[in-house]
Amino acid sequence: MKLKFGTVEENVVTRDEFPLEKAREVLKNEVIAVLGYGVQGPGQALNLKDNGFNVIVGQRKGSKTWDKAVSDGWVPGVTLFDLEEACERGTILQFLLSDAGQIALWPTVKKHLTPGKALYFSHGFGVTYKEKTGIIPPADVDVILVAPKGSGTSLRRMFVEGRGLNSSFAIYQDATGKAKDRVVALGIGVGSGYLFETDFYREVTSDLTGERGTLMGAIQGIFAAQYEVLRANGHTPSEAFNETVEELTQSLMPLVAENGMDWMYANCSTTAQRGALDWWKPFRDATKPVFEALYNSVKTGVEAQKSIDSNSKPDYREKLEAELKELRESEMWQAGAVVRQLRPENN
């Protein structure tokens, strides 16, 4: 159906329009091979299985994620296989390895993409930056995308709760004439609340911008800046953390998610209201040039190249752990660990 988002009309698919029963009918003869059991793999695979689809998992034997798959109920030799055997068995290959992992495994996956199969992504990176990744699908397979707008953990948690996470969907290549039905059925099957249409390029550019921006990069930067200013002016760690992070995540953002920021502004104290109305535009004006520089870095492929170069190095994990340690051991997040322990539900 078409819905207006503000003044722009977009294509969306809802569960009412494309119910689970229809999705099962579309995919009744398919073997869905979920390749990779790291970030998105567990949530998508388990949701598909619980929704009644024929799912197998492909993972490297002897890895921690292989053990996790076994602990989640996947049976070696029955529903859990090494990556190449899963590629051979599957008619729909859900390519859910990391971007660097996809580059490394691509020759194996490509070998098993026989005519009529479908290659499924949850991120447009590999195909959009094909000159950098070498991921160029053969012309006789469907190439489709379902990108849940959240982590695999959230996708699974919301599914178990009877809810759904919004997802985008895209068709890069329709070789069989069935790509639209396949991609929408898979989107419903993995637990999407609703699906909105995009393309591979727009998915990856918006996604890379969001991750580096308000979803993680910018929000951590803003948290750190406010926390440091409060601490420099004599506020205690617990007070600085509560006023910077805890009140936002535990009290305000759930209300914003339910009702919108306009409602939040209309339903706070007059002092908070006045301050927020006075200051949101200066913050927008201060950060917009940074976002413009970020988007340009994404659009020109600089961010993609950085990711490929960094994630492909043999010492990537060691360097990553050092960077994560800096975050984890910062005073702000050490204070946060104590604050979380003090929440009533944790006592």
Coordinates of C-alpha atoms in Angstrom, one line a residue:
M1 CA 0.0 0.0 0.0
K2 CA 1.0 3.6 -0.3
L3 CA 1.2 5.8 2.8
K4 CA 2.1 9.5 3.2
F5 CA 5.1 10.1 5.5
G6 CA 4.7 13.9 6.0
T7 CA 4.1 15.0 2.4
V8 CA 5.9 12.1 0.7
E9 CA 4.1 9.0 -0.4
E10 CA 6.0 5.7 0.1
N11 CA 5.3 2.0 -0.5
V12 CA 4.9 -0.1 2.6
V13 CA 3.8 -3.7 3.3
T14 CA 1.9 -4.6 6.5
R15 CA 1.2 -7.9 8.1
D16 CA -2.5 -7.4 7.3
E17 CA -1.7 -7.0 3.6
F18 CA 0.8 -9.9 3.5
P19 CA -0.1 -12.2 6.4
L20 CA 2.2 -15.0 7.7
E21 CA 0.1 -17.7 6.1
K22 CA 0.7 -16.1 2.7
A23 CA 4.4 -15.9 3.4
R24 CA 4.5 -19.6 4.3
E25 CA 2.8 -20.4 1.0
V26 CA 5.2 -18.4 -1.0
L27 CA 8.2 -20.1 0.6
K28 CA 6.8 -23.6 1.1
N29 CA 9.3 -25.2 -1.3
E30 CA 12.3 -23.1 -0.2
V31 CA 15.3 -24.1 2.0
I32 CA 16.4 -20.9 3.7
A33 CA 20.1 -21.1 4.6
V34 CA 21.1 -18.5 7.1
L35 CA 24.9 -18.0 6.6
G36 CA 26.5 -16.6 9.7
Y37 CA 25.3 -16.7 13.3
G38 CA 26.7 -13.5 14.7
V39 CA 24.7 -10.3 14.9
Q40 CA 21.6 -10.7 12.7
G41 CA 21.8 -14.5 12.1
P42 CA 20.4 -15.8 15.4
G43 CA 17.4 -13.5 15.5
Q44 CA 16.4 -14.0 11.9
A45 CA 17.0 -17.8 11.9
L46 CA 15.1 -18.4 15.1
N47 CA 12.2 -16.2 14.1
L48 CA 11.9 -17.9 10.7
K49 CA 12.0 -21.3 12.4
D50 CA 9.4 -20.4 15.0
N51 CA 7.2 -19.0 12.2
G52 CA 7.2 -22.4 10.5
F53 CA 9.7 -22.0 7.7
N54 CA 12.3 -24.5 6.5
V55 CA 15.5 -23.1 7.9
I56 CA 19.1 -24.3 8.2
V57 CA 22.1 -22.5 9.5
G58 CA 25.6 -22.3 8.0
Q59 CA 28.5 -21.5 10.4
R60 CA 32.2 -22.3 10.8
K61 CA 32.7 -25.5 12.7
G62 CA 34.6 -25.2 16.0
S63 CA 33.7 -21.5 16.4
K64 CA 32.0 -19.9 19.4
T65 CA 29.1 -19.1 17.2
W66 CA 28.8 -22.7 16.1
D67 CA 28.5 -23.6 19.8
K68 CA 25.9 -20.9 20.3
A69 CA 23.9 -22.2 17.4
V70 CA 23.9 -25.7 19.0
S71 CA 22.9 -24.2 22.3
D72 CA 20.0 -22.4 20.5
G73 CA 18.7 -25.8 19.3
W74 CA 20.2 -26.2 15.8
V75 CA 21.3 -29.8 15.2
P76 CA 24.6 -30.5 13.5
G77 CA 24.0 -32.5 10.3
V78 CA 20.3 -31.8 10.4
T79 CA 19.7 -28.1 10.6
L80 CA 23.3 -26.9 11.3
F81 CA 26.0 -27.3 8.6
D82 CA 29.4 -25.8 7.7
L83 CA 29.1 -22.8 5.5
E84 CA 29.7 -24.5 2.2
E85 CA 27.3 -27.3 2.7
A86 CA 24.6 -24.8 3.8
C87 CA 25.3 -22.9 0.6
E88 CA 24.8 -26.1 -1.4
R89 CA 21.6 -27.1 0.4
G90 CA 19.9 -23.7 0.5
T91 CA 17.6 -22.3 -2.3
I92 CA 17.6 -18.9 -0.5
L93 CA 21.1 -17.9 0.9
Q94 CA 20.8 -15.3 3.6
F95 CA 24.2 -13.8 3.6
L96 CA 24.5 -12.5 7.1
L97 CA 28.2 -12.6 7.8
S98 CA 30.0 -9.4 8.6
D99 CA 31.0 -7.2 5.6
A100 CA 34.6 -8.5 5.8
G101 CA 33.3 -12.0 6.2
Q102 CA 31.2 -11.7 3.1
I103 CA 34.2 -10.7 1.1
A104 CA 36.2 -13.7 2.3
L105 CA 33.4 -16.2 1.7
W106 CA 32.1 -14.8 -1.6
P107 CA 33.9 -17.2 -3.9
T108 CA 32.3 -20.1 -2.0
V109 CA 28.8 -18.6 -2.0
K110 CA 29.0 -17.6 -5.7
K111 CA 30.0 -21.2 -6.6
H112 CA 26.7 -22.5 -5.2
L113 CA 24.4 -19.7 -6.6
T114 CA 22.8 -21.9 -9.3
P115 CA 20.0 -20.5 -11.5
G116 CA 16.8 -19.7 -9.7
K117 CA 18.3 -19.4 -6.2
A118 CA 18.0 -16.2 -4.2
L119 CA 20.8 -14.2 -2.6
Y120 CA 19.5 -12.3 0.5
F121 CA 21.3 -9.5 2.3
S122 CA 20.4 -7.5 5.4
H123 CA 22.8 -4.7 4.4
G124 CA 23.5 -3.2 1.0
F125 CA 27.2 -2.9 1.5
G126 CA 28.6 -5.8 -0.4
V127 CA 26.7 -5.2 -3.6
T128 CA 26.7 -1.4 -3.5
Y129 CA 30.5 -1.3 -3.1
K130 CA 31.0 -4.2 -5.5
E131 CA 34.2 -2.6 -7.0
K132 CA 35.7 -2.7 -3.5
T133 CA 34.2 -6.0 -2.3
G134 CA 34.2 -8.1 -5.5
I135 CA 30.6 -9.2 -4.7
I136 CA 29.0 -9.3 -8.2
P137 CA 26.0 -11.8 -8.2
P138 CA 25.4 -13.9 -11.3
A139 CA 22.6 -12.7 -13.5
D140 CA 20.3 -15.7 -13.1
V141 CA 19.6 -15.4 -9.4
D142 CA 17.3 -13.1 -7.4
V143 CA 19.2 -10.5 -5.3
I144 CA 17.1 -9.1 -2.4
L145 CA 17.4 -7.4 0.9
V146 CA 15.5 -7.2 4.2
A147 CA 17.2 -4.8 6.7
P148 CA 15.6 -4.8 10.2
K149 CA 15.9 -1.4 11.7
G150 CA 17.7 -2.6 14.8
S151 CA 20.0 -5.2 16.2
G152 CA 19.4 -8.9 15.9
T153 CA 18.9 -9.0 19.7
S154 CA 16.1 -6.5 19.4
L155 CA 14.6 -8.4 16.5
R156 CA 14.4 -11.6 18.5
R157 CA 13.3 -9.9 21.7
M158 CA 10.5 -8.1 20.1
F159 CA 9.4 -11.2 18.3
V160 CA 9.2 -13.2 21.5
E161 CA 7.2 -10.4 23.0
G162 CA 4.7 -10.6 20.2
R163 CA 5.8 -7.3 18.6
G164 CA 7.8 -6.5 15.5
L165 CA 10.7 -4.4 14.3
N166 CA 10.3 -2.3 11.2
S167 CA 12.4 -3.4 8.2
S168 CA 13.3 -2.0 4.8
F169 CA 13.2 -4.2 1.7
A170 CA 14.8 -3.9 -1.7
I171 CA 15.2 -5.8 -4.9
Y172 CA 18.5 -5.5 -6.7
Q173 CA 17.9 -8.2 -9.3
D174 CA 14.7 -10.1 -10.2
A175 CA 15.8 -13.1 -12.3
T176 CA 12.9 -15.4 -11.6
G177 CA 10.0 -13.0 -11.5
K178 CA 9.4 -14.1 -7.9
A179 CA 11.8 -11.7 -6.2
K180 CA 9.0 -9.4 -4.8
D181 CA 7.0 -12.2 -3.2
R182 CA 10.2 -13.8 -1.9
V183 CA 11.6 -10.7 -0.3
V184 CA 8.3 -9.7 1.3
A185 CA 7.6 -13.2 2.6
L186 CA 11.1 -13.3 4.1
G187 CA 10.6 -9.9 5.7
I188 CA 7.3 -11.1 7.3
G189 CA 9.0 -14.3 8.3
V190 CA 11.9 -12.7 10.2
G191 CA 9.4 -10.8 12.3
S192 CA 9.1 -7.4 10.7
G193 CA 6.3 -5.2 12.0
Y194 CA 6.0 -3.6 8.6
L195 CA 8.3 -3.2 5.6
F196 CA 9.1 0.0 3.7
E197 CA 10.7 0.0 0.2
T198 CA 14.2 1.2 -0.5
D199 CA 17.1 0.2 -2.8
F200 CA 20.5 -1.2 -1.9
Y201 CA 22.3 2.2 -2.3
R202 CA 19.9 4.1 -0.1
E203 CA 19.9 1.4 2.5
V204 CA 23.6 1.3 2.9
T205 CA 24.1 5.1 2.8
S206 CA 21.4 5.8 5.3
D207 CA 22.6 2.9 7.5
L208 CA 26.2 3.9 7.6
T209 CA 25.2 7.5 8.3
G210 CA 22.9 6.4 11.1
E211 CA 25.4 4.1 12.8
R212 CA 28.1 6.8 12.8
G213 CA 25.5 9.4 13.6
T214 CA 22.5 9.5 16.0
L215 CA 22.3 5.7 16.5
M216 CA 25.8 5.3 18.0
G217 CA 28.6 7.6 17.0
A218 CA 27.0 11.0 17.5
I219 CA 25.0 10.0 20.6
Q220 CA 28.1 8.7 22.4
G221 CA 29.9 11.9 21.4
I222 CA 27.0 14.1 22.8
F223 CA 26.8 11.9 26.0
A224 CA 30.6 12.3 26.5
A225 CA 30.5 16.1 25.9
Q226 CA 27.7 16.8 28.4
Y227 CA 29.1 14.4 31.0
E228 CA 32.5 16.0 30.8
V229 CA 31.1 19.5 31.2
L230 CA 29.0 18.5 34.2
R231 CA 32.0 16.7 35.8
A232 CA 34.3 19.7 35.2
N233 CA 31.8 21.9 37.0
G234 CA 31.7 19.8 40.2
H235 CA 28.8 17.4 39.6
T236 CA 29.4 13.8 40.8
P237 CA 29.6 10.9 38.4
S238 CA 26.2 9.5 39.5
E239 CA 24.5 12.9 39.0
A240 CA 26.3 13.5 35.7
F241 CA 25.4 10.0 34.4
N242 CA 21.7 10.3 35.5
E243 CA 21.3 13.7 33.9
T244 CA 23.1 12.7 30.7
V245 CA 22.1 9.1 30.0
E246 CA 19.8 7.4 32.5
E247 CA 16.9 9.8 32.4
L248 CA 17.0 9.9 28.6
T249 CA 17.1 6.1 28.0
Q250 CA 14.9 5.0 30.9
S251 CA 12.3 7.8 31.1
L252 CA 12.2 10.0 28.1
M253 CA 13.0 7.9 25.0
P254 CA 10.3 5.3 25.7
L255 CA 7.8 8.1 25.7
V256 CA 9.2 9.7 22.6
A257 CA 9.0 6.2 20.9
E258 CA 5.3 6.0 21.9
N259 CA 4.2 9.5 21.2
G260 CA 6.9 11.6 19.3
M261 CA 9.2 14.4 20.4
D262 CA 6.4 17.0 19.8
W263 CA 4.4 15.2 22.5
M264 CA 7.4 15.1 24.8
Y265 CA 7.9 18.9 24.4
A266 CA 4.2 19.5 25.2
N267 CA 4.2 17.2 28.3
C268 CA 7.2 18.3 30.3
S269 CA 7.7 21.1 32.8
T270 CA 7.5 24.7 31.4
T271 CA 11.2 25.2 32.4
A272 CA 12.3 22.1 30.5
Q273 CA 10.0 23.0 27.6
R274 CA 11.4 26.5 27.3
G275 CA 15.0 25.4 27.5
A276 CA 14.5 22.6 24.9
L277 CA 12.7 24.9 22.5
D278 CA 15.5 27.5 22.8
W279 CA 18.4 25.1 22.4
W280 CA 17.4 22.4 19.8
K281 CA 18.1 24.7 16.9
P282 CA 21.6 25.7 18.1
F283 CA 22.5 22.0 18.5
R284 CA 21.1 21.3 15.0
D285 CA 23.2 24.2 13.5
A286 CA 26.3 23.1 15.4
T287 CA 26.1 19.4 14.3
K288 CA 24.7 19.7 10.8
P289 CA 28.1 20.4 9.2
V290 CA 29.4 17.3 10.9
F291 CA 26.6 15.2 9.5
E292 CA 27.1 16.7 6.0
A293 CA 30.8 15.7 6.2
L294 CA 29.8 12.3 7.4
Y295 CA 27.3 11.7 4.6
N296 CA 29.8 12.8 2.0
S297 CA 32.3 10.4 3.5
V298 CA 29.7 7.6 3.2
K299 CA 28.5 8.7 -0.3
T300 CA 32.0 8.8 -1.8
G301 CA 32.9 5.3 -0.4
V302 CA 35.5 6.5 2.1
E303 CA 33.7 4.9 5.0
A304 CA 33.3 1.7 3.1
Q305 CA 37.0 1.6 2.3
K306 CA 37.9 2.3 5.9
S307 CA 35.7 -0.5 7.1
I308 CA 37.1 -3.0 4.6
D309 CA 40.7 -2.0 5.3
S310 CA 40.3 -2.1 9.1
N311 CA 38.2 -5.2 9.4
S312 CA 40.4 -7.2 7.1
K313 CA 43.6 -6.8 9.1
P314 CA 44.8 -9.8 11.1
D315 CA 45.1 -7.7 14.3
Y316 CA 41.6 -6.2 13.9
R317 CA 40.1 -8.0 16.9
E318 CA 43.0 -6.9 19.2
K319 CA 42.7 -3.3 18.1
L320 CA 38.9 -3.4 18.4
E321 CA 39.1 -4.7 21.9
A322 CA 41.5 -1.8 22.9
E323 CA 39.0 0.7 21.6
L324 CA 36.1 -1.0 23.3
K325 CA 38.1 -1.1 26.5
E326 CA 38.6 2.6 26.4
L327 CA 34.8 3.1 26.2
R328 CA 34.1 0.4 28.8
E329 CA 36.6 1.7 31.3
S330 CA 35.7 5.4 30.9
E331 CA 34.3 7.0 34.0
M332 CA 31.0 7.7 32.4
W333 CA 30.3 4.0 31.5
Q334 CA 31.8 2.8 34.8
A335 CA 29.3 5.1 36.5
G336 CA 26.6 3.7 34.2
A337 CA 27.4 0.1 35.3
V338 CA 26.7 1.0 38.9
V339 CA 23.6 3.0 38.1
R340 CA 22.2 0.0 36.2
Q341 CA 22.9 -2.3 39.2
L342 CA 20.8 0.1 41.3
R343 CA 17.7 -0.1 39.2
P344 CA 14.9 -1.7 41.2
E345 CA 14.3 -4.5 38.7
N346 CA 18.0 -5.6 39.3
N347 CA 17.6 -5.8 43.0

